[in-house]
PDB file of C-alpha atoms in Angstrom:
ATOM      1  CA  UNK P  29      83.171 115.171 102.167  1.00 61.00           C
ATOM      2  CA  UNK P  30      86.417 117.374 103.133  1.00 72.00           C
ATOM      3  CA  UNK P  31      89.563 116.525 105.237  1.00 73.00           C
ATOM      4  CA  UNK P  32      87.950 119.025 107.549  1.00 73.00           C
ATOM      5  CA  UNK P  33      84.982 116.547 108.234  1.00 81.00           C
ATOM      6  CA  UNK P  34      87.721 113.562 109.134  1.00 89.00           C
ATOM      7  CA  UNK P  35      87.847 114.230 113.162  1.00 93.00           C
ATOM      8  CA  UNK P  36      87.600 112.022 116.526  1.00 95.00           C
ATOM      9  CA  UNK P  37      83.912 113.329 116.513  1.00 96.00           C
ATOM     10  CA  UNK P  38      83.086 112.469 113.426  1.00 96.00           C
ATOM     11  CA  UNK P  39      80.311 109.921 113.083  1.00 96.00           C
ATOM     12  CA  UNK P  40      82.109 106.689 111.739  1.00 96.00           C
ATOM     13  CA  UNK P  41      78.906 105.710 109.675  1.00 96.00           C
ATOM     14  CA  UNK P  42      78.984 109.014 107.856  1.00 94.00           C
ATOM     15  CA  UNK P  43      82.715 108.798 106.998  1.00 94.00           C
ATOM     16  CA  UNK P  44      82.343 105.261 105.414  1.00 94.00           C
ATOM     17  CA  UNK P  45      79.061 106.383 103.700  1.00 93.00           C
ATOM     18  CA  UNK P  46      80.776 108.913 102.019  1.00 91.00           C
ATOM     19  CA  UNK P  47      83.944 107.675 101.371  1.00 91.00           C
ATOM     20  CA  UNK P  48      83.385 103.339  99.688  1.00 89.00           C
ATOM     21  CA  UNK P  49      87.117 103.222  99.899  1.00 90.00           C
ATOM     22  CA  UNK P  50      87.239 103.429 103.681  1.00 94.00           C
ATOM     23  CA  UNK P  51      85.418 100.041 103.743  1.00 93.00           C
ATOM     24  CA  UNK P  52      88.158  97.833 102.790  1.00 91.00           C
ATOM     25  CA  UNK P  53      90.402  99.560 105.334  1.00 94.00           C
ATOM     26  CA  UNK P  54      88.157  98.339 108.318  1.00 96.00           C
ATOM     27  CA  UNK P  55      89.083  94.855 108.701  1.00 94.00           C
ATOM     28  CA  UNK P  56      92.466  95.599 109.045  1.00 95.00           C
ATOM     29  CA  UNK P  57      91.672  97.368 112.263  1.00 96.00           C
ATOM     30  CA  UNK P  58      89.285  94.420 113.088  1.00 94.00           C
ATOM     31  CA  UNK P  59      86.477  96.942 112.909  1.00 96.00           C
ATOM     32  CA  UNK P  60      83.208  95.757 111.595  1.00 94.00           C
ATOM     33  CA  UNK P  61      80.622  97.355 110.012  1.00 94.00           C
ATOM     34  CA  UNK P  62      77.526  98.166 112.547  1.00 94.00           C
ATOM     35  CA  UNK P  63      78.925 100.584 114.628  1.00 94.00           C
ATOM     36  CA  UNK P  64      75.711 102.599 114.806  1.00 95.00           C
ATOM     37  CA  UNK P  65      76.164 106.439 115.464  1.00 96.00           C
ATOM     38  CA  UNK P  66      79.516 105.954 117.019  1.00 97.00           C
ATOM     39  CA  UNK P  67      82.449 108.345 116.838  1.00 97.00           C
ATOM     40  CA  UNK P  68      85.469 107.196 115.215  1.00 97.00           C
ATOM     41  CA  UNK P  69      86.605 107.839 118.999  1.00 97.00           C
ATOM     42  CA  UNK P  70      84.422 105.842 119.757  1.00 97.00           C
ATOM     43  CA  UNK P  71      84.537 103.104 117.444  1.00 97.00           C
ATOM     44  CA  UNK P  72      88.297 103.228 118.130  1.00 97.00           C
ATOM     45  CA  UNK P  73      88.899 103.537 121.892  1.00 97.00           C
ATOM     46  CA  UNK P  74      86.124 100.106 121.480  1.00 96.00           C
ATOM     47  CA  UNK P  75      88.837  98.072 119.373  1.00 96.00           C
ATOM     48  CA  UNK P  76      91.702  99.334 120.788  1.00 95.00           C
ATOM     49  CA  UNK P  77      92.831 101.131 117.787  1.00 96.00           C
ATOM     50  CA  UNK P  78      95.249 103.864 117.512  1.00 94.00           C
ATOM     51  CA  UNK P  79      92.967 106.939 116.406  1.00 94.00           C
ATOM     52  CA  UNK P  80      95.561 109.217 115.157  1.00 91.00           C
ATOM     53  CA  UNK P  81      96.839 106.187 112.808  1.00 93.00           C
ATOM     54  CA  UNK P  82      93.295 105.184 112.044  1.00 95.00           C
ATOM     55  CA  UNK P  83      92.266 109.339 110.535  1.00 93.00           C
ATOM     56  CA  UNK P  84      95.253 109.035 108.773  1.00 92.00           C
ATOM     57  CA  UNK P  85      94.737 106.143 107.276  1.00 94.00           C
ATOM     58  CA  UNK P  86      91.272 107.099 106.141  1.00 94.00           C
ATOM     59  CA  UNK P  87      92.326 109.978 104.425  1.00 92.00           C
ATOM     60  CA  UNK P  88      94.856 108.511 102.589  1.00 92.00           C
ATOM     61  CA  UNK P  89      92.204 106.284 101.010  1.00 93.00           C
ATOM     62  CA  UNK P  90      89.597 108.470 101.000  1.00 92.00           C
ATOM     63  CA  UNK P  91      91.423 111.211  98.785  1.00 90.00           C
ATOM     64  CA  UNK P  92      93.629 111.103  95.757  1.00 84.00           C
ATOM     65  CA  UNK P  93      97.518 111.325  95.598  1.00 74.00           C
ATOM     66  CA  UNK P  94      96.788 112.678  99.188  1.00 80.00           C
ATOM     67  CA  UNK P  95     100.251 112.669 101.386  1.00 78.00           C
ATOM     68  CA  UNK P  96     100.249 113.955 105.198  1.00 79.00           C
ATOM     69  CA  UNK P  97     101.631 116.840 106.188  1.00 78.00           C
ATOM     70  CA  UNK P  98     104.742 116.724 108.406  1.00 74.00           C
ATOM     71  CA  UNK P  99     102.290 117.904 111.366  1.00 77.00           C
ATOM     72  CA  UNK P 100     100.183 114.996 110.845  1.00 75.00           C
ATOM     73  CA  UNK P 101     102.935 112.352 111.259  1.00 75.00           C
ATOM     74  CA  UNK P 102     104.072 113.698 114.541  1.00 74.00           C
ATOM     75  CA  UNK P 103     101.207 112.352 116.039  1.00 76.00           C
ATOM     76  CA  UNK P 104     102.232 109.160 114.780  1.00 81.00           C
ATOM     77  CA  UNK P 105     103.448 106.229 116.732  1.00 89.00           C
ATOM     78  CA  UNK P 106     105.764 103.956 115.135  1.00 90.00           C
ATOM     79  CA  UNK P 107     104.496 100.507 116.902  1.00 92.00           C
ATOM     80  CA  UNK P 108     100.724 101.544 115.294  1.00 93.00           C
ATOM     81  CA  UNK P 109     102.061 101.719 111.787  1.00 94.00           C
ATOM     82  CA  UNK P 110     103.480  98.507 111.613  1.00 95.00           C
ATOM     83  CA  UNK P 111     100.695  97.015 113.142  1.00 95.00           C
ATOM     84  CA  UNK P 112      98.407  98.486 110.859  1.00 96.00           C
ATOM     85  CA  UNK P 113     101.201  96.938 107.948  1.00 96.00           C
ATOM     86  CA  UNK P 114     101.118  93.625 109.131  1.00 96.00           C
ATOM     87  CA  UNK P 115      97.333  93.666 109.234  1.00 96.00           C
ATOM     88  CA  UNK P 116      97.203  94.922 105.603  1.00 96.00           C
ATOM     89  CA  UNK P 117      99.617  92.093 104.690  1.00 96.00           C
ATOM     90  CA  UNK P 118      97.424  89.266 106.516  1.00 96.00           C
ATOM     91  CA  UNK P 119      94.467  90.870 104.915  1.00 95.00           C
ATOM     92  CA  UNK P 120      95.789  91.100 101.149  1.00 95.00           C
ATOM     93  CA  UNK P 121      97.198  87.416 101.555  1.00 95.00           C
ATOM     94  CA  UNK P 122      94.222  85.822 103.374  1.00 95.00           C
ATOM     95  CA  UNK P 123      91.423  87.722 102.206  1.00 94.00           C
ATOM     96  CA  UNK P 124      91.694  89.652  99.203  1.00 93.00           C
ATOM     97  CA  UNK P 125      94.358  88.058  96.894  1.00 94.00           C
ATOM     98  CA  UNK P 126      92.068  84.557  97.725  1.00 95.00           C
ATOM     99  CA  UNK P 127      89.404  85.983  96.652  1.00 93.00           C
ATOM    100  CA  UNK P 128      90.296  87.257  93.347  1.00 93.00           C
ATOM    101  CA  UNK P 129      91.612  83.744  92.554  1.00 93.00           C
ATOM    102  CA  UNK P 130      87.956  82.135  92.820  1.00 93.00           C
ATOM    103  CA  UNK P 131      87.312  84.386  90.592  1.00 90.00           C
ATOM    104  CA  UNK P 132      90.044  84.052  88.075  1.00 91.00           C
ATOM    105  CA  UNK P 133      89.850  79.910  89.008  1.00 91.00           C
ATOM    106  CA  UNK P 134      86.577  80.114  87.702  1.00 88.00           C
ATOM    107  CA  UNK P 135      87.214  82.007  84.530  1.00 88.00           C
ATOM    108  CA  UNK P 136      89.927  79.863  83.934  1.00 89.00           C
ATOM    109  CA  UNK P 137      88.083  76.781  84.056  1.00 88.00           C
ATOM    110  CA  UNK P 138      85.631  78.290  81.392  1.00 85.00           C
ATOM    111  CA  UNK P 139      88.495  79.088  79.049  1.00 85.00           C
ATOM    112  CA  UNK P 140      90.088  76.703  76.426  1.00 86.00           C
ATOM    113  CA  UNK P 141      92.739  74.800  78.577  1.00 89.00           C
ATOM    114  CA  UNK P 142      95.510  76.585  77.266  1.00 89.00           C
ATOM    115  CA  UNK P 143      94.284  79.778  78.075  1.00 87.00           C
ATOM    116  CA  UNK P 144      93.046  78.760  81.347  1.00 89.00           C
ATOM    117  CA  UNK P 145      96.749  77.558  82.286  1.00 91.00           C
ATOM    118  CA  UNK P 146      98.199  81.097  81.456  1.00 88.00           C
ATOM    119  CA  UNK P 147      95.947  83.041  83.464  1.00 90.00           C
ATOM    120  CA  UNK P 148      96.388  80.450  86.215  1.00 91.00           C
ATOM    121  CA  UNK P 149     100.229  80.437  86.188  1.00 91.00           C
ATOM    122  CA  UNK P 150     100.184  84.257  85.860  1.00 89.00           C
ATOM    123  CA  UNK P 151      98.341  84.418  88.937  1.00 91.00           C
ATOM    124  CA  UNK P 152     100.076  81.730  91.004  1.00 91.00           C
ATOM    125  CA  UNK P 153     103.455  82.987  90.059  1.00 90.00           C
ATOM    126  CA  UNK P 154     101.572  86.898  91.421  1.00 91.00           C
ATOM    127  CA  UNK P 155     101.029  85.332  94.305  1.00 92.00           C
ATOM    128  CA  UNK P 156     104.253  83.876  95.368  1.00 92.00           C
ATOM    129  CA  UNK P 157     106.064  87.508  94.652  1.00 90.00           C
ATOM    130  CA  UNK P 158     103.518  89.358  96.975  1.00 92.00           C
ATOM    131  CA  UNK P 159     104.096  86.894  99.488  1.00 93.00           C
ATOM    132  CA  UNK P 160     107.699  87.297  99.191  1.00 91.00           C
ATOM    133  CA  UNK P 161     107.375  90.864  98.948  1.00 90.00           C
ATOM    134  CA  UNK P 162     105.463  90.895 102.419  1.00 93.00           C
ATOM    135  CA  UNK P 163     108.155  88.060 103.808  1.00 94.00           C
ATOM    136  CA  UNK P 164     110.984  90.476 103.139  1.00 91.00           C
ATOM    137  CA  UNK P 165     109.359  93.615 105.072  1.00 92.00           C
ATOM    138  CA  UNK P 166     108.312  91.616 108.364  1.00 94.00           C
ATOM    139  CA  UNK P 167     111.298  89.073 108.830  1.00 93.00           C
ATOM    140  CA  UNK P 168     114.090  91.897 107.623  1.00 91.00           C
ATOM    141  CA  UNK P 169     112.379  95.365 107.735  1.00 92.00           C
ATOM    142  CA  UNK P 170     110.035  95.492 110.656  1.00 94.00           C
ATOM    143  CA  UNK P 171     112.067  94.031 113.046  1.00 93.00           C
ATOM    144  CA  UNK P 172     115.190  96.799 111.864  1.00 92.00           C
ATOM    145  CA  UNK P 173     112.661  99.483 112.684  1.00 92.00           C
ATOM    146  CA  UNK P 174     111.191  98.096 115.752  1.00 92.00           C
ATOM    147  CA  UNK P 175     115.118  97.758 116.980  1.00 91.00           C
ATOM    148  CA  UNK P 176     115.602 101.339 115.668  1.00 90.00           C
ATOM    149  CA  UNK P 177     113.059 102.644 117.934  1.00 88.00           C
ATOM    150  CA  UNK P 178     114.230 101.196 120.608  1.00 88.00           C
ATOM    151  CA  UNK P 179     117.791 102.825 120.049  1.00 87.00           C
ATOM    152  CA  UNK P 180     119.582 100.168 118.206  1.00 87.00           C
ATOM    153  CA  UNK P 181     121.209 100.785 115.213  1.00 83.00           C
ATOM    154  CA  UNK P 182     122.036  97.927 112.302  1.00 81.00           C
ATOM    155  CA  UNK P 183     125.492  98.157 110.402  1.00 77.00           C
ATOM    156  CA  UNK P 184     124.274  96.269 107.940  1.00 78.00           C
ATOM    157  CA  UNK P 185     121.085  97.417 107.198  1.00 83.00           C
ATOM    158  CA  UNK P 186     119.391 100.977 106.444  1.00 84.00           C
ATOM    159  CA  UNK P 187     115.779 102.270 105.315  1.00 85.00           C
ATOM    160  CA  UNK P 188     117.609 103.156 102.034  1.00 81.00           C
ATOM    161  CA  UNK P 189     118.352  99.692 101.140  1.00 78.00           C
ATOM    162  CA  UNK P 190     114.734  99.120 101.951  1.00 78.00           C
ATOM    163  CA  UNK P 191     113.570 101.803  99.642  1.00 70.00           C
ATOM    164  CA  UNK P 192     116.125 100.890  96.798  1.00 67.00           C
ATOM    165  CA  UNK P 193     115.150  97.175  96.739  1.00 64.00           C
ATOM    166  CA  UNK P 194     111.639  97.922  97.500  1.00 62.00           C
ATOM    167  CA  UNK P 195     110.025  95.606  94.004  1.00 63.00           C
ATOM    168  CA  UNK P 196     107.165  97.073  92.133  1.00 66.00           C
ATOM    169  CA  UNK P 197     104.566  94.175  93.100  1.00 75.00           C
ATOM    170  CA  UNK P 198     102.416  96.364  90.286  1.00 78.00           C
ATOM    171  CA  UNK P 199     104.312  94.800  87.476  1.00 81.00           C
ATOM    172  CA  UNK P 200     103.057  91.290  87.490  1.00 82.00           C
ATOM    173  CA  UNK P 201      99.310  92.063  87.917  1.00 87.00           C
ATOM    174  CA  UNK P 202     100.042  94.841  85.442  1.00 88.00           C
ATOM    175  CA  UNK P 203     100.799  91.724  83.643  1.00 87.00           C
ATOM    176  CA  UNK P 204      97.590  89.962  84.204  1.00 88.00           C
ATOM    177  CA  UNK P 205      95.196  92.757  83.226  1.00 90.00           C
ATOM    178  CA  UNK P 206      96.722  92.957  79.925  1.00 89.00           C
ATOM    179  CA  UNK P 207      96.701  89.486  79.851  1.00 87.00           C
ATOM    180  CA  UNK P 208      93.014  89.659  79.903  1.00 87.00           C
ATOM    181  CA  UNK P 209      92.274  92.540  78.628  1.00 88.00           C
ATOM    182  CA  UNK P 210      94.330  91.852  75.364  1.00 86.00           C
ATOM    183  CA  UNK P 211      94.744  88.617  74.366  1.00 80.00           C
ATOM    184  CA  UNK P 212      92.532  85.724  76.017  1.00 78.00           C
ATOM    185  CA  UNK P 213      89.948  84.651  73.186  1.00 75.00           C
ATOM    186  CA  UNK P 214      87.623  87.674  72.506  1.00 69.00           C
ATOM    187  CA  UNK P 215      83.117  87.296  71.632  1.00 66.00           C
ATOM    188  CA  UNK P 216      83.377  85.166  74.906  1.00 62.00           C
ATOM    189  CA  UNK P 217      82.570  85.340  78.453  1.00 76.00           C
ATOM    190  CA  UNK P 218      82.466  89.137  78.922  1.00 83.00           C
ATOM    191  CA  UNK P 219      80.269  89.246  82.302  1.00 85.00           C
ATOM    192  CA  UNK P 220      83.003  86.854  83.771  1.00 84.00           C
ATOM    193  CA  UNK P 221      85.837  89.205  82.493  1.00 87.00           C
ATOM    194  CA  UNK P 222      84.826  92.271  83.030  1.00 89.00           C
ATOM    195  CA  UNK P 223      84.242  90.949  86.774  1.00 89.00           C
ATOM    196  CA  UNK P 224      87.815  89.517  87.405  1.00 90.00           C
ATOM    197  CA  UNK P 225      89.142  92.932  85.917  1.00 92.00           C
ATOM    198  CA  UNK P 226      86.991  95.213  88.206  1.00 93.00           C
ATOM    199  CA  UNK P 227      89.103  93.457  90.908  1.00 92.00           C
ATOM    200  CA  UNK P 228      92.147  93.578  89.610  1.00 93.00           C
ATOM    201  CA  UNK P 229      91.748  97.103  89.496  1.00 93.00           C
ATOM    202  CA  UNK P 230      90.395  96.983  92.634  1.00 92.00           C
ATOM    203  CA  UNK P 231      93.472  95.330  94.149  1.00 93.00           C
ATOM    204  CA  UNK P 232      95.399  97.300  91.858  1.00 91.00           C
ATOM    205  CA  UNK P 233      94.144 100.786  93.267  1.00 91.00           C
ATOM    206  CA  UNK P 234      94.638  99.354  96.847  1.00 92.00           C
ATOM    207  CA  UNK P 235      98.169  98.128  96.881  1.00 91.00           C
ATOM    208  CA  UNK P 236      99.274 101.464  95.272  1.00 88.00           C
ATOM    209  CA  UNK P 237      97.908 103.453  98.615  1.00 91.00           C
ATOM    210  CA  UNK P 238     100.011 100.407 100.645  1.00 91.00           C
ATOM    211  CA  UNK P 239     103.022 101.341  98.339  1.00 87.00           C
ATOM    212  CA  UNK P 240     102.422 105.231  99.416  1.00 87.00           C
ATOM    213  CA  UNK P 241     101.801 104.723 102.788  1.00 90.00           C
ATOM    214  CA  UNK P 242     105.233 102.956 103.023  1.00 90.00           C
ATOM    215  CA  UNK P 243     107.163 105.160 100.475  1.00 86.00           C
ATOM    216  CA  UNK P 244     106.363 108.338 101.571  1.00 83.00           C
ATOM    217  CA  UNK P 245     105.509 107.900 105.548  1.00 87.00           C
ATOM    218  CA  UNK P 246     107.039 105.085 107.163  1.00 90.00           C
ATOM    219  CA  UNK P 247     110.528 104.941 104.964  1.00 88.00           C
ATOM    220  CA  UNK P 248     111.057 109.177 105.864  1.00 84.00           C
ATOM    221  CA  UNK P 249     109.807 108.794 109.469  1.00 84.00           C
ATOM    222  CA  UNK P 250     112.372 105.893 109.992  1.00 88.00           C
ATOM    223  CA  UNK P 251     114.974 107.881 108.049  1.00 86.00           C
ATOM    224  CA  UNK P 252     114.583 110.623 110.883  1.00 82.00           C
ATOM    225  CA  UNK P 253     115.089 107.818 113.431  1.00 84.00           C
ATOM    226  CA  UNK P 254     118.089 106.662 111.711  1.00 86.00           C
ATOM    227  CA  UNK P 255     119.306 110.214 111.664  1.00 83.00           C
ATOM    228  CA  UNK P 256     118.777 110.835 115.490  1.00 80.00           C
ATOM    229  CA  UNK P 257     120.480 107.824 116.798  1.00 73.00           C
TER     230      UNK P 257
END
């Protein structure tokens, strides 16, 4: 399926049919599956979704190293991007970071105890920088943008501090595929291993759209606000 095919008419089912990686971008919009033959117009306008936001969105997970052209953003409203941020940060912390640690709880419990600490630590102390991570952007960064749109201007803060002190939350999990990959006890649970790691990538694969999507849209689009005020 081409960008072409990614329009308000378009038939929501056929867009998630032929792109997988559109599903996990649904429940941040609070759109669930069984939408029937619905347009994403549709399907939007129903959930009160912004659809310019929402196409965007989709293509940027549908296609790789895809980045929007400057026409595409100008359609873009600034309040629908960080809602669609916040969501992704509720759903990485509540849903899908959770849910990886069954997994790895699991595996852990079947290791040798000292094994089964390491990959436990790794993972808690993984956890605690994402959270931080997504603490720093809504209590410090949101809130400057929000203000920025609204014509206030911080002396103390800019979107180029922002991007400069903006941590690679890749590093750590990095970390924990190695960990896995490399160096627990090898001849031994393989099912449960390779499982945990087709997450990881998983997770891995998502967070690095997230990382685009605030890199190379929202941090130049507030730069242009910052510029105009």
């Amino acid at each position: 399926m081409h960008r072409e095919h990614f329009t308000k008419q378009a038939k929501l089912a056929d867009i998630v049919a032929g792109n997988r990686n559109i599903i996990l971008v649904l429940p941040r919009f609070n759109i669930e599956l069984g939408f029937g033959e619905k347009s994403i117009e549709e399907v939007c306008k129903a959930h009160n979704v912004d659809i310019d936001m929402f196409l965007l969105i989709c293509k940027i997970y549908a296609f790789e190293s895809y980045v929007p052209e400057k026409e595409e953003l100008e359609g873009i409203k600034i309040e629908a991007m960080l809602k669609y941020l916040k969501a992704s940060h509720i759903y990485y912390i509540e849903s899908r970071i959770p849910h990886i640690g069954r997994h790895l709880e699991h595996l852990a419990e079947l290791l040798p105890e000292k094994d089964g600490k390491l990959l436990k630590r790794f993972y808690k102390e993984y956890q605690n920088e994402v959270k931080s991570h997504f603490e720093f952007e809504e209590e410090i960064v949101f809130p400057y943008i929000t203000n920025l749109a609204q014509g206030v201007k911080s002396d103390s803060f800019t979107i180029e501090t922002f991007e400069e002190n903006h941590s690679n939350i890749e590093d750590k999990l990095s970390d924990l595929k190695s960990i896995i990959i490399k160096y627990l006890p090898g001849g031994v649970l393989q099912e449960e291993r390779i499982s945990v790691l087709f997450h990881l990538f998983r997770l891995s694969e998502d967070l690095e759209k997230h990382t685009l999507i605030e890199d190379k849209i929202l941090a130049p689009y507030v730069e242009l606000l910052e510029n105009e005020i």
